[in-house]
Amino acid sequence: MNRVGELENKHILLLQGPMGDFFTQLELFFRKKGAKTFRIGFNRADQFFALKDSYTPYRDKKENWREFIKTFLLKNRIDKIILFGDCRYYQNIAIKEAEKLNIDTFVFEEGYIRPDYVTFEKWGVNNFSLIPRDPTFYNKDIKVKEPLPTYPNHLKMIISATIYYILAYLGKNSYPFYEHHRESN
């Protein structure tokens, strides 16, 4: 089932993303379905893992991000945003600006519901999630299709993270104002 909706002729922005090539694979999938894709990154590692023809670097100060993303969304007629994590500074602002423009937002998060799975929700995850908060909801007899396990390749994750942090560190002069959401050491 397609949870993102129609893809053909849609303009989709992928904002940053997890370390590695996951968003690149997702972007290629969207293109096969007829979407035009865009990607914004904040450091040399984001740039390394992105497709070159759709990549836009953001190298300005955090204070200017709101105006930049608003202009980007309008100029490129973005229909949908796919991003990773909704609590990070840049993602949080992008979500707020997208809401004002009635742009659908979809958020990935590492398995906070179930380990080794990725959560994917429309509008937000974590405290922004629209999943029911009432515990009685989960006591109902609901038939749920068993999700496919991701079978994480820990070596690939380690290599991707190592490459990511090395490139982000070595390329920090190219993105002088970027502040990562966690320590990069």
JSON list of N, CA and C in Angstrom, two decimals, residues 21 32 48 62 70 107 109-110 114 119 131 137 152 155-156 161:
[
{"chain": "A", "resi": 21, "resn": "ASP", "atom": "N", "xyz": [22.87, 5.56, 2.32]},
{"chain": "A", "resi": 21, "resn": "ASP", "atom": "CA", "xyz": [22.20, 5.74, 1.03]},
{"chain": "A", "resi": 21, "resn": "ASP", "atom": "C", "xyz": [20.70, 5.48, 1.06]},
{"chain": "A", "resi": 32, "resn": "LYS", "atom": "N", "xyz": [11.27, 6.68, -10.30]},
{"chain": "A", "resi": 32, "resn": "LYS", "atom": "CA", "xyz": [10.70, 5.60, -11.14]},
{"chain": "A", "resi": 32, "resn": "LYS", "atom": "C", "xyz": [9.18, 5.69, -11.21]},
{"chain": "A", "resi": 48, "resn": "PHE", "atom": "N", "xyz": [27.62, 14.09, -0.02]},
{"chain": "A", "resi": 48, "resn": "PHE", "atom": "CA", "xyz": [28.25, 12.86, -0.52]},
{"chain": "A", "resi": 48, "resn": "PHE", "atom": "C", "xyz": [27.22, 11.77, -0.79]},
{"chain": "A", "resi": 62, "resn": "LYS", "atom": "N", "xyz": [21.46, 29.49, 10.82]},
{"chain": "A", "resi": 62, "resn": "LYS", "atom": "CA", "xyz": [20.18, 28.90, 11.25]},
{"chain": "A", "resi": 62, "resn": "LYS", "atom": "C", "xyz": [19.04, 29.92, 11.20]},
{"chain": "A", "resi": 70, "resn": "LYS", "atom": "N", "xyz": [10.95, 28.26, 3.15]},
{"chain": "A", "resi": 70, "resn": "LYS", "atom": "CA", "xyz": [9.67, 28.76, 2.63]},
{"chain": "A", "resi": 70, "resn": "LYS", "atom": "C", "xyz": [9.80, 29.11, 1.15]},
{"chain": "A", "resi": 107, "resn": "VAL", "atom": "N", "xyz": [7.39, 11.63, 8.00]},
{"chain": "A", "resi": 107, "resn": "VAL", "atom": "CA", "xyz": [8.57, 11.60, 8.86]},
{"chain": "A", "resi": 107, "resn": "VAL", "atom": "C", "xyz": [8.98, 10.17, 9.16]},
{"chain": "A", "resi": 109, "resn": "GLU", "atom": "N", "xyz": [11.52, 7.78, 11.50]},
{"chain": "A", "resi": 109, "resn": "GLU", "atom": "CA", "xyz": [12.24, 7.79, 12.77]},
{"chain": "A", "resi": 109, "resn": "GLU", "atom": "C", "xyz": [12.73, 6.37, 13.04]},
{"chain": "A", "resi": 110, "resn": "GLU", "atom": "N", "xyz": [13.87, 6.28, 13.69]},
{"chain": "A", "resi": 110, "resn": "GLU", "atom": "CA", "xyz": [14.38, 4.96, 14.06]},
{"chain": "A", "resi": 110, "resn": "GLU", "atom": "C", "xyz": [13.41, 4.33, 15.05]},
{"chain": "A", "resi": 114, "resn": "ARG", "atom": "N", "xyz": [9.27, -0.20, 17.83]},
{"chain": "A", "resi": 114, "resn": "ARG", "atom": "CA", "xyz": [9.79, -1.55, 17.79]},
{"chain": "A", "resi": 114, "resn": "ARG", "atom": "C", "xyz": [11.23, -1.51, 17.30]},
{"chain": "A", "resi": 119, "resn": "THR", "atom": "N", "xyz": [9.99, 3.74, 11.84]},
{"chain": "A", "resi": 119, "resn": "THR", "atom": "CA", "xyz": [8.64, 4.27, 11.93]},
{"chain": "A", "resi": 119, "resn": "THR", "atom": "C", "xyz": [8.47, 5.31, 10.83]},
{"chain": "A", "resi": 131, "resn": "ILE", "atom": "N", "xyz": [-0.50, 8.87, 16.53]},
{"chain": "A", "resi": 131, "resn": "ILE", "atom": "CA", "xyz": [-0.96, 7.55, 16.99]},
{"chain": "A", "resi": 131, "resn": "ILE", "atom": "C", "xyz": [-1.73, 7.75, 18.30]},
{"chain": "A", "resi": 137, "resn": "PHE", "atom": "N", "xyz": [-7.00, 1.73, 23.43]},
{"chain": "A", "resi": 137, "resn": "PHE", "atom": "CA", "xyz": [-6.96, 1.50, 21.98]},
{"chain": "A", "resi": 137, "resn": "PHE", "atom": "C", "xyz": [-6.13, 0.26, 21.67]},
{"chain": "A", "resi": 152, "resn": "PRO", "atom": "N", "xyz": [18.91, -5.36, 10.11]},
{"chain": "A", "resi": 152, "resn": "PRO", "atom": "CA", "xyz": [19.95, -4.34, 9.95]},
{"chain": "A", "resi": 152, "resn": "PRO", "atom": "C", "xyz": [21.32, -4.95, 9.71]},
{"chain": "A", "resi": 155, "resn": "LEU", "atom": "N", "xyz": [27.40, -3.80, 10.03]},
{"chain": "A", "resi": 155, "resn": "LEU", "atom": "CA", "xyz": [28.66, -3.38, 9.41]},
{"chain": "A", "resi": 155, "resn": "LEU", "atom": "C", "xyz": [28.40, -2.21, 8.46]},
{"chain": "A", "resi": 156, "resn": "LYS", "atom": "N", "xyz": [27.34, -2.30, 7.67]},
{"chain": "A", "resi": 156, "resn": "LYS", "atom": "CA", "xyz": [27.00, -1.21, 6.75]},
{"chain": "A", "resi": 156, "resn": "LYS", "atom": "C", "xyz": [26.68, 0.06, 7.53]},
{"chain": "A", "resi": 161, "resn": "ALA", "atom": "N", "xyz": [28.10, 5.44, 9.05]},
{"chain": "A", "resi": 161, "resn": "ALA", "atom": "CA", "xyz": [28.27, 6.45, 10.12]},
{"chain": "A", "resi": 161, "resn": "ALA", "atom": "C", "xyz": [29.69, 6.99, 10.14]}
]
